């Protein structure tokens, strides 16, 4: 796909009419008539502005404090991709929700753009808890966290050191540390890891001395006969009107692509270490039973303390649970948060 054609496709995607059904029930750009939307921003502990979409049930009663949920987007995505959908669906059920852009992505601050910074991504969740806790309509003792794909590992990392996150759910989770170190199904050798480290370090110095930034391939911009199936799965979401979105100032062909020289920071990211310390706060891991990423939810579930649940969505792949509303178990998520964020 030529750059101009890709740019046109992304621009069209960002202005799509609501209620699209482009790919087996996909509804990424869902807009609910039952909730109100407010763009909000707040600082994280690094004094960087985090931007989010705050969703409030329209039937909200004055003077009542509501449970709230922070929703994080897939790694390399922005809040307009998957997390807005989840945030609205949960707000329809009576929760206050905020879908955030992680630092260095979307509308949130951070330079250079697309920097890999798992510690800061983790803090963004706690910053959102700070913001919600300060709102008069939120019960600060009833705040949960939901992470989709890579944000599943970031919300777990946050919950380990932030006991205000009272319940944790993940969907199609990626352990970004394990994925970077080992590849899927431990397909990357130590030699390959060391070669990546060397290349990223060389690129870091090149950028220090004035070279242009280089980005991890991320989602490919065109399909060929040799494109692997997993890349095709991501392409169908990120590079078609189904889910493509370019934030203001973004180069459409660079969306989803992390800064290569910073990728090595994921090698020091171990979100599942000490995951059992989150207990007795409950955890719910949701994955498609056909998902290429299912190993990460299985690993987290095995390590987590009680109470915990691993929920398989029949016949669903990894990206299916980004936006295919008929497959996403919203009732399961609603029940989990209603039970575990109930008034005490």
C-alpha angles and dihedrals in degrees: 000000000000118000093247092052092047092049091051091050092050092047090051090049093054091057100039120145112256124262098037118171102193104148124023096315098327112165106166094147094051116156118197123214090200098066136053124228128219125176108226137178136193138166125261120215089273088060092247118139114247115199124206145166111243115206122197127185108249090222091059113140121228114251095019120120113221134201113254139206131202112215122201126198130231117281109277092015131097133230091271088065114075100318096074088054093052093043093053095045090052093044088055087062094056104273127125105231137186123196108202136200108228116235114280091024135086115340096340120104127257136114137246092039120243092019114166106236112153094175091056093043087054092051091051088069091052090046089055089051088052090053095046093046090057094055117100092220095054127083101225090204092059108057124132136183132227123189125189119204109323092007087065088071092043095052090049090050089051095046092054090066101024113065090183087080095087100183131020128204129176131192124199088347124201120197093218092196095054092042091054095043101041110011122226113326089002091290096148119085126219089249090055091048091052091048090053091049091051093048093047091049091050090049091049091057091044090056090046088057093048108276121142118266118261124211134211108253091248109168112003118244095221138022124238133178088266098051108125119240094247090055089049089054092054092042090057089060107031101035103041133061087263092083111343114134133163117196118222110290094016123130102233094220090056098054112122091017117121122211103269097215090059098045092095089070087078089062089071093047115104106167096168095055106108092004087142089070089073088071133133085038106088126249130199122193116194122189139157112253088229095045117130086216098055092111091073095054090046091051094048092047093051092051099041123097125235137317096050140134135194110205121193120206107213117240093357126133128204100272093037088078093055094076116340096118094192091059101038109096097227090160090058092051092045092051092047094053095039090055097042099038094044118137112269 
